GROMACS .gro file of C-alpha atoms in nm:
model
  337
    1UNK     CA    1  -2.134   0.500  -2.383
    2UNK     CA    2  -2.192   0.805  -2.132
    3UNK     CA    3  -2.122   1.149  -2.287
    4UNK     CA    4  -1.876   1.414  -2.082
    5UNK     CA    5  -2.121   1.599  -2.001
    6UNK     CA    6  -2.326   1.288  -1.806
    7UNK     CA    7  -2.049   1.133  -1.655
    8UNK     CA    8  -1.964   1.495  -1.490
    9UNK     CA    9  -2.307   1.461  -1.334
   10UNK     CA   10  -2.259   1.118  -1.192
   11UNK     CA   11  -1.916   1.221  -1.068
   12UNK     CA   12  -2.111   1.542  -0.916
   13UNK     CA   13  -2.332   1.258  -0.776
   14UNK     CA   14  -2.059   1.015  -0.658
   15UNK     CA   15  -1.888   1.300  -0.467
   16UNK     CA   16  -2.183   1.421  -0.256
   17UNK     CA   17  -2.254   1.071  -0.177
   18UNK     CA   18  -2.568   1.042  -0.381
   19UNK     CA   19  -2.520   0.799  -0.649
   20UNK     CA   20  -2.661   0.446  -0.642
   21UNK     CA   21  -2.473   0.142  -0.672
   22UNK     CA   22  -2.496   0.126  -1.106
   23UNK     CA   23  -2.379   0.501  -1.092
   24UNK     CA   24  -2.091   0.412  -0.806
   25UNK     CA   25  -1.998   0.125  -1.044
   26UNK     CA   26  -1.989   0.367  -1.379
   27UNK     CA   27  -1.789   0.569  -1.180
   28UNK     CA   28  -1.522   0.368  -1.030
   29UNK     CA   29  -1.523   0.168  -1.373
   30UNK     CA   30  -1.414   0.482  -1.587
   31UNK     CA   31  -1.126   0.564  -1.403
   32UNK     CA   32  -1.025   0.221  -1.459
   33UNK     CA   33  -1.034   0.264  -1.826
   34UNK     CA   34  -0.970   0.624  -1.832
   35UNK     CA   35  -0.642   0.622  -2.100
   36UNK     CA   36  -0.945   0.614  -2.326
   37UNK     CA   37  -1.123   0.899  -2.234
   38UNK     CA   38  -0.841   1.163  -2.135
   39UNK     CA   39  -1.065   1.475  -2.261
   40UNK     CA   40  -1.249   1.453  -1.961
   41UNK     CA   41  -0.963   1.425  -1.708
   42UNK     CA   42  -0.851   1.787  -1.889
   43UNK     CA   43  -1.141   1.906  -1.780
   44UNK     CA   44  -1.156   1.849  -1.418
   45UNK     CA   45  -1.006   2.122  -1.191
   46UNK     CA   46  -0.687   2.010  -0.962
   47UNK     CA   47  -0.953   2.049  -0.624
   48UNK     CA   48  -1.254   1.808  -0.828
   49UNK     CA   49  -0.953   1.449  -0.881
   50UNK     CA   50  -0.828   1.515  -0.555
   51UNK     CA   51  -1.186   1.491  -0.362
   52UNK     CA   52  -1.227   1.227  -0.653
   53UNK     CA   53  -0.904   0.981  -0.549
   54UNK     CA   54  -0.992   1.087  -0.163
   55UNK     CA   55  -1.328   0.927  -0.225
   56UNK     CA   56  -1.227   0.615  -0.408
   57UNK     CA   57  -0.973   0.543  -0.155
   58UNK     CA   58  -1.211   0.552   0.132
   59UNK     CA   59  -1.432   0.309  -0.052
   60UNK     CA   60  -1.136   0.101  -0.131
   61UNK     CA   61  -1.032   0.075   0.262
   62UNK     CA   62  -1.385   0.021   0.321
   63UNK     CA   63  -1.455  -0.286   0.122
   64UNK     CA   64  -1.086  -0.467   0.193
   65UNK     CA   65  -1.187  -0.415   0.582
   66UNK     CA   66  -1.532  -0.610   0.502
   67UNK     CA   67  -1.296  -0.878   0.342
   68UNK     CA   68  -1.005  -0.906   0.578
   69UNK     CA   69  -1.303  -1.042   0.829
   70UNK     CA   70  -1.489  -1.252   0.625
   71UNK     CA   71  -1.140  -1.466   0.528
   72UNK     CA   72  -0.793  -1.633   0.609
   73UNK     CA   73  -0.681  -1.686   0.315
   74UNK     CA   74  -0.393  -1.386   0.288
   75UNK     CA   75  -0.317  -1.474  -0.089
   76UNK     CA   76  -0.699  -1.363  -0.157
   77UNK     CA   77  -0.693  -1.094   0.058
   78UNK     CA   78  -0.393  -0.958  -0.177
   79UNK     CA   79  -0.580  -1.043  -0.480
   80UNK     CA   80  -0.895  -0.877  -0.362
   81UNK     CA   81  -0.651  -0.553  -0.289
   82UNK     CA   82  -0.510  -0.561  -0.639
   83UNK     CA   83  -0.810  -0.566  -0.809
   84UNK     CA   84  -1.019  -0.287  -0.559
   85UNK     CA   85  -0.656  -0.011  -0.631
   86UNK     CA   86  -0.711  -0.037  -1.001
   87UNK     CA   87  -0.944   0.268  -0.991
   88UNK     CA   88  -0.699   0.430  -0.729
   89UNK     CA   89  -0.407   0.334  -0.930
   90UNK     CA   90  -0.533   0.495  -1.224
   91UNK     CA   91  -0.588   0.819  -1.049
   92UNK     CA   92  -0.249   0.832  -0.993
   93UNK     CA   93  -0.097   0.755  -1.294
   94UNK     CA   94  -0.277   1.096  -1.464
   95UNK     CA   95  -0.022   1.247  -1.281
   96UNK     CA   96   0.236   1.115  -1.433
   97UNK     CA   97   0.285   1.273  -1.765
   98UNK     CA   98   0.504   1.097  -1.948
   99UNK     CA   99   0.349   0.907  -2.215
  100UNK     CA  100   0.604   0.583  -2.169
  101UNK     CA  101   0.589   0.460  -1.828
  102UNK     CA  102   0.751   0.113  -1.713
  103UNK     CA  103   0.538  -0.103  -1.474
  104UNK     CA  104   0.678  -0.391  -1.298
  105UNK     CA  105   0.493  -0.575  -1.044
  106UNK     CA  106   0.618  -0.870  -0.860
  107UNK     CA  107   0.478  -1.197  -0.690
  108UNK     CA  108   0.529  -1.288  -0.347
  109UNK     CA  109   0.909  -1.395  -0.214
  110UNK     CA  110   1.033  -1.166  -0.525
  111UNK     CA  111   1.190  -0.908  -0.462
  112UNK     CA  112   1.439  -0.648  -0.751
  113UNK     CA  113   1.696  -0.359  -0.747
  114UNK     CA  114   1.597  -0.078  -1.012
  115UNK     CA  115   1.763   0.221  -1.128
  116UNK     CA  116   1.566   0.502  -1.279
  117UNK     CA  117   1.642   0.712  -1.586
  118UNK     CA  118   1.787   1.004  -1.291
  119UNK     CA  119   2.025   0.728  -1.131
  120UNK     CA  120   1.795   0.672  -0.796
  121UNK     CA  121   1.810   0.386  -0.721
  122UNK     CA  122   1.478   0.115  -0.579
  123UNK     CA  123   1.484  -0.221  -0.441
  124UNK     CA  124   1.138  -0.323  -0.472
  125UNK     CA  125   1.002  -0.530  -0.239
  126UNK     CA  126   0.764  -0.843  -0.297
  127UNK     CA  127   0.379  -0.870  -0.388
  128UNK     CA  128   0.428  -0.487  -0.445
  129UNK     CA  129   0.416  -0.248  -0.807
  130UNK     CA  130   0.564   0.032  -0.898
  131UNK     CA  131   0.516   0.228  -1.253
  132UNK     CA  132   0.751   0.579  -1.341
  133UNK     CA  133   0.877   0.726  -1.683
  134UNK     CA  134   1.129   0.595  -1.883
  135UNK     CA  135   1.264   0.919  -1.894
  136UNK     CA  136   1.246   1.238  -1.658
  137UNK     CA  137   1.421   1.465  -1.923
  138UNK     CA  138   1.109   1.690  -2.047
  139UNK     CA  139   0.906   1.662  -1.687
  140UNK     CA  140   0.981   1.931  -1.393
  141UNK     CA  141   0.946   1.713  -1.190
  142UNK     CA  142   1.030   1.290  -1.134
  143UNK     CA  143   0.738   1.116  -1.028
  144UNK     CA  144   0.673   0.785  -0.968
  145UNK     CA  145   0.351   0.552  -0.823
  146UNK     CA  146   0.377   0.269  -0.551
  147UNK     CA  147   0.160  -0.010  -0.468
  148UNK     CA  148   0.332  -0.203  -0.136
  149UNK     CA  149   0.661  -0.163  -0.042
  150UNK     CA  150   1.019  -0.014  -0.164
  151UNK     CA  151   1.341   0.119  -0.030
  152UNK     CA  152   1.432   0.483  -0.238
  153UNK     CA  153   1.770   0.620  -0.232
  154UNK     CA  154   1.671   0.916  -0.467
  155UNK     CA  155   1.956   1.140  -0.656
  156UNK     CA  156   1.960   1.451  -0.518
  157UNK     CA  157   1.861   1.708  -0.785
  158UNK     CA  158   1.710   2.043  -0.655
  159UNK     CA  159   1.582   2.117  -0.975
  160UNK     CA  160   1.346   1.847  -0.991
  161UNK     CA  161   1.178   1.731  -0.718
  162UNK     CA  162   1.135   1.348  -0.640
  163UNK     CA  163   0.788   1.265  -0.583
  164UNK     CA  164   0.590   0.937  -0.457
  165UNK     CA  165   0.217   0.874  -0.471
  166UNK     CA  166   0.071   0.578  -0.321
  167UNK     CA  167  -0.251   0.486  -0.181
  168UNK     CA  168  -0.238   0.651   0.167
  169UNK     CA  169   0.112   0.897   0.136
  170UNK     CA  170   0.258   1.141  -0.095
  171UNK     CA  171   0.623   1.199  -0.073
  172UNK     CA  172   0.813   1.484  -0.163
  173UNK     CA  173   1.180   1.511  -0.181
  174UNK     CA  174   1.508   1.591  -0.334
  175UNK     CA  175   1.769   1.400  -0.258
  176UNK     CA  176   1.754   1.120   0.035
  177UNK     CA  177   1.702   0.782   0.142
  178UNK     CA  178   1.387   0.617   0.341
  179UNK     CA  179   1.149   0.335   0.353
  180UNK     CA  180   0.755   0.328   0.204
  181UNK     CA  181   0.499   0.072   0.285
  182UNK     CA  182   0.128   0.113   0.167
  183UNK     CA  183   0.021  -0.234   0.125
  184UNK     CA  184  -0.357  -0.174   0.094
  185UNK     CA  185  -0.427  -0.467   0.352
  186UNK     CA  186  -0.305  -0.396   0.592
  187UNK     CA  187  -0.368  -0.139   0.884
  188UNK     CA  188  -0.091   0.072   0.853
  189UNK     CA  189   0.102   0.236   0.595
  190UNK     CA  190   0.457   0.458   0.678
  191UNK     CA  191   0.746   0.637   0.499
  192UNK     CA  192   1.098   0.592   0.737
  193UNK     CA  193   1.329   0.828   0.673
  194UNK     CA  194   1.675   0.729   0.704
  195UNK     CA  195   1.911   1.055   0.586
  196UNK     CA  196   1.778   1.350   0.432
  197UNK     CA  197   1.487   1.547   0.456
  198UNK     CA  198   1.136   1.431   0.312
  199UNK     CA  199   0.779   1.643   0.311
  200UNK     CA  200   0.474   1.380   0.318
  201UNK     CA  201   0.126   1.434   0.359
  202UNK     CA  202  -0.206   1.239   0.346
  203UNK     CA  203  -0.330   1.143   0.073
  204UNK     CA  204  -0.613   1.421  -0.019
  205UNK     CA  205  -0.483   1.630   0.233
  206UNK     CA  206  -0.239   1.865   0.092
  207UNK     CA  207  -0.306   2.165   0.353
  208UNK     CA  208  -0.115   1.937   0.594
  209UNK     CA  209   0.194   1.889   0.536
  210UNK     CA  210   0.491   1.701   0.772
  211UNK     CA  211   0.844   1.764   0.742
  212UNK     CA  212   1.054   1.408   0.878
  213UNK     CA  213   1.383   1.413   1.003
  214UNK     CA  214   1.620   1.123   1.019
  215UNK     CA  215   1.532   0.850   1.224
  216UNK     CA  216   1.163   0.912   1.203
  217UNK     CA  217   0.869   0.807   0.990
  218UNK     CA  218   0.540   0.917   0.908
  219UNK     CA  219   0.229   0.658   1.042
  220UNK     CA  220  -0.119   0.633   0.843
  221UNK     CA  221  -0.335   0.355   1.092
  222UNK     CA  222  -0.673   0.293   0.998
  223UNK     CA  223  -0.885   0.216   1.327
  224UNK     CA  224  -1.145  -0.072   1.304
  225UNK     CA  225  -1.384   0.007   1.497
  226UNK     CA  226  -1.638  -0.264   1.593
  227UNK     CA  227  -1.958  -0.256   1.407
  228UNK     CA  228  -2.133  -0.357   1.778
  229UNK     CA  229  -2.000  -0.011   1.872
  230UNK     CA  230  -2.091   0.150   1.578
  231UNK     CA  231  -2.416   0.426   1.542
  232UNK     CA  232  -2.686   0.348   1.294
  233UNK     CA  233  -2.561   0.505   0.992
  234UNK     CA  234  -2.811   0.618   0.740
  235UNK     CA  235  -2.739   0.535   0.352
  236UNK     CA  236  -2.458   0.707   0.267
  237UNK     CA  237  -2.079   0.584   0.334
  238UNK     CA  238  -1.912   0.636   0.652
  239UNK     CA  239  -1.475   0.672   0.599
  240UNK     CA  240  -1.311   0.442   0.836
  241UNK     CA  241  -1.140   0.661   1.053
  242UNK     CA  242  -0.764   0.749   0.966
  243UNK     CA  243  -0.471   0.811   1.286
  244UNK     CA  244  -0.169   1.027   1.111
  245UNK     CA  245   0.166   1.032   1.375
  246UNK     CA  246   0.530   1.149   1.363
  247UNK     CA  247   0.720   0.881   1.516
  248UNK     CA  248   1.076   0.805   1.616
  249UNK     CA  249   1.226   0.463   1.518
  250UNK     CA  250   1.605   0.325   1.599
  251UNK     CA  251   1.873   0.200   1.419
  252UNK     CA  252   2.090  -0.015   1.498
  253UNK     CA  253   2.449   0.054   1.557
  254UNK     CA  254   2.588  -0.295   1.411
  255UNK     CA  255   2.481  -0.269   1.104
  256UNK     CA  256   2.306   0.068   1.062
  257UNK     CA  257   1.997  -0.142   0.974
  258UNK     CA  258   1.617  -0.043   1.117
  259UNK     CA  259   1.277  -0.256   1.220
  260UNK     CA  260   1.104  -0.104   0.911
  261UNK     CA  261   1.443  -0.167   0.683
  262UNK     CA  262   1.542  -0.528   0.803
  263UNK     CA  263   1.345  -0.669   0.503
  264UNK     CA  264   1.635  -0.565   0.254
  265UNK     CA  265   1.886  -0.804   0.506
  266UNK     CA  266   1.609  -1.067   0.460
  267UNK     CA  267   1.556  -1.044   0.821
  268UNK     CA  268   1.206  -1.059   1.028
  269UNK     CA  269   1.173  -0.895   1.373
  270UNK     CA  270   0.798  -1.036   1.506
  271UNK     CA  271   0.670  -0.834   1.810
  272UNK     CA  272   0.359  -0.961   2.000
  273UNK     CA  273   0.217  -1.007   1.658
  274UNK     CA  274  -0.102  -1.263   1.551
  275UNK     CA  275  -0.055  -1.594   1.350
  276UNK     CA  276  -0.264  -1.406   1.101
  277UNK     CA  277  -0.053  -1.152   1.057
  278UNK     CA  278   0.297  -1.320   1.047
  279UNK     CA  279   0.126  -1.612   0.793
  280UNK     CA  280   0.128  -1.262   0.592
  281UNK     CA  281   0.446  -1.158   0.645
  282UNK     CA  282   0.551  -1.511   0.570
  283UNK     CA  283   0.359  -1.503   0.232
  284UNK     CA  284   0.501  -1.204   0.103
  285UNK     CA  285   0.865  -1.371   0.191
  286UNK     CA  286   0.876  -1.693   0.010
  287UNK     CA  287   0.628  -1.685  -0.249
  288UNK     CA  288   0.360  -1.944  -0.079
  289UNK     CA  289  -0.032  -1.922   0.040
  290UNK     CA  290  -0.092  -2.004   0.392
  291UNK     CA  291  -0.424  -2.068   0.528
  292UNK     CA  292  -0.525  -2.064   0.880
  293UNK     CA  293  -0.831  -2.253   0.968
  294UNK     CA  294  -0.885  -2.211   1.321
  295UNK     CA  295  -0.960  -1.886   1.468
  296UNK     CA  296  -0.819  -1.954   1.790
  297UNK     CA  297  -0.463  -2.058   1.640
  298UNK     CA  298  -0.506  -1.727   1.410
  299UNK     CA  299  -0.464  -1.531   1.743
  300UNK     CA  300  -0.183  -1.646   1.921
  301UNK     CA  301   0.061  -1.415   1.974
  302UNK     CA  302   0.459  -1.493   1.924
  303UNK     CA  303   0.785  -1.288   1.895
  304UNK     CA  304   1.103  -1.408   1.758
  305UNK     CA  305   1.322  -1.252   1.516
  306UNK     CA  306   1.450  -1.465   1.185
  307UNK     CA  307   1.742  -1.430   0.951
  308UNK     CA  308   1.832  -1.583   0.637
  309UNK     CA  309   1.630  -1.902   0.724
  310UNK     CA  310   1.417  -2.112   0.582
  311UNK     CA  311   1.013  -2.111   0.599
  312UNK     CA  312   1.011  -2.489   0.732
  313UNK     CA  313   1.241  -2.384   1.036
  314UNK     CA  314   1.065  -2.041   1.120
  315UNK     CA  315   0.693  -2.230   1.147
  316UNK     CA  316   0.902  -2.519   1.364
  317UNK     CA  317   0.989  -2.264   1.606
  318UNK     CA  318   0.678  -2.142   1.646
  319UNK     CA  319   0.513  -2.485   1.659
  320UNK     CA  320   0.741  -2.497   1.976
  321UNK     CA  321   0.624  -2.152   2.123
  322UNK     CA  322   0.228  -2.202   2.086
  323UNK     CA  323   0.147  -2.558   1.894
  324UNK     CA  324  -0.065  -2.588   1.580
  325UNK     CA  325  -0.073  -2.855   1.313
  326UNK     CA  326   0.071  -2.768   0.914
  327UNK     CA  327  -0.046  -2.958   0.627
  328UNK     CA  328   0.083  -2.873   0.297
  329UNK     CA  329  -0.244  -2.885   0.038
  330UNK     CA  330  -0.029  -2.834  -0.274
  331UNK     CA  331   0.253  -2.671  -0.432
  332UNK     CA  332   0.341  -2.362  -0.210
  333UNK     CA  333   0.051  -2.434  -0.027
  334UNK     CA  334   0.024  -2.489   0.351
  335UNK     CA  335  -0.291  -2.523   0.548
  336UNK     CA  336  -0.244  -2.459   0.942
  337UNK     CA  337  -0.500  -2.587   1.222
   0.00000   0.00000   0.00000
């Protein structure tokens, strides 16, 4: 067992890029266990777990960009997510101080309405977590941690602020309604603000702060680039670069619903989007694995917009718009070539 003293020398080492891959892994594997060792946590300035979380994120976006490429299996991809935020996840909680927090994390095509302890009120969508007090009654503030995606429609309360940490965003607000998505898989992550006011910021990046109005939302994109285009790079890790943008968004006038809302009508809007993207979206909807087998068929582009309908029908239309074969391989489990 490492002392205090020598695992604030490896995390010395892990922050100026300098430790090897055992230290890395001692590292990483303490803040996964770190309910255990909360003395040192006390220890550690505010400026020290911020450059901390900044640096296990990177190296979480780093290693689920090696394995979106190297796979189409989307239900792995998740899994491989889950399991790489732990360490994240776990930074996050520490600031959460209440002693009895509630975790719920559901499966994919689950989705469930929650009221907090405040009366704000969640509907959590699927293959996503969330984990907040049971209480907010001896905390100045109401905080809360979130892993995917989930509509807030937070009780206004100036005295405590209403705050939101996932793994690319932190939210701040006091009384308002919007949209967050931070699934760790995918590119992009963005809070949509529909009434209110909201302050957000990057992750690790508290000196740069946005204020959204209605009807916009906050975009974190993290750029691919090629590894052809790439520089040598010498031993250390190189962050994938990170795009931050203010933009507008519409809602509709029907129904008052929005693109990044329609997921709470059980509607999909797909726009010029890949096979291997909508076999995600698809996932997360009804709870099944889809696996694409042909890299060709993985890039076809379609857009279509479903409601209410069932998975058999939505893969028949596209069948009709660029053809590929389906094969179901077991229960919830559909192969496509």
């Amino acid at each position: 067992m490492q002392s205090n003293q020598e695992l604030e020398k490896l995390i010395d080492k892990y922050l100026k890029g300098e430790a090897n891959s055992d230290e890395i892994d001692i590292v990483e594997r303490f803040f996964d266990s770190f309910s255990s060792r909360p003395n040192l946590l006390n220890t550690l300035n505010d400026e020290v777990r911020e450059a901390l979380k900044t640096r296990i994120h990177t190296r979480i976006m780093d290693r689920l960009a090696v394995k979106k490429k190297r796979t189409f299996s989307f239900s792995q991809i998740a899994a491989a997510a889950a399991v790489l935020c732990i360490a994240l996840a776990s930074l996050y909680l520490y600031k959460i101080k209440s002693p009895n927090n509630q975790e719920i994390t559901l499966l994919n095509g689950q989705q469930r309405q929650i009221v907090l302890d405040d009366g704000t009120k969640i509907t959590l969508n699927a293959s996503s977590k969330i984990i907040y007090p049971t209480s907010f009654k001896d905390s100045s503030t109401r905080e809360v941690t979130l892993i995917g995606e989930a509509f807030f429609d937070v009780k206004k309360d100036p005295s405590k602020p209403f705050l939101i940490h996932t793994p690319r965003m932190e939210i701040s607000v006091l009384g308002t309604a919007f949209n967050v998505r931070d699934y760790t898989e995918e590119n992009n992550a963005e809070t949509a603000l529909v009434r209110g006011k909201v302050s957000i910021w990057k992750t690790g990046a508290n000196d740069q702060k946005f204020i959204l109005k209605p009807k916009e939302k906050f975009v974190i994109t993290r750029v691919n680039e090629s590894e052809e285009k790439s520089p040598p790079t010498t031993a250390k890790t190189v962050s994938t670069p990170i795009v931050v943008a203010i933009q507008p968004f519409s809602v509709s006038e029907k129904d008052g619903s929005a693109l990044e809302t329609e997921w709470l009508l059980n509607r999909m809007t797909i726009q010029d989007e890949r096979l291997l993207d909508i076999a995600l979206k698809l996932e997360r909807m009804y709870g099944v694995e889809i696996k694409i087998t042909n890299k060709s068929i993985a890039s076809q582009r379609y857009s279509a917009t479903f409601e209410n309908e069932q998975l058999e029908n939505i893969l028949k239309a596209l069948q009709t718009v660029n053809y590929f074969q389906i094969k179901k391989t077991g229960k919830n489990q559909l192969q496509l070539f």
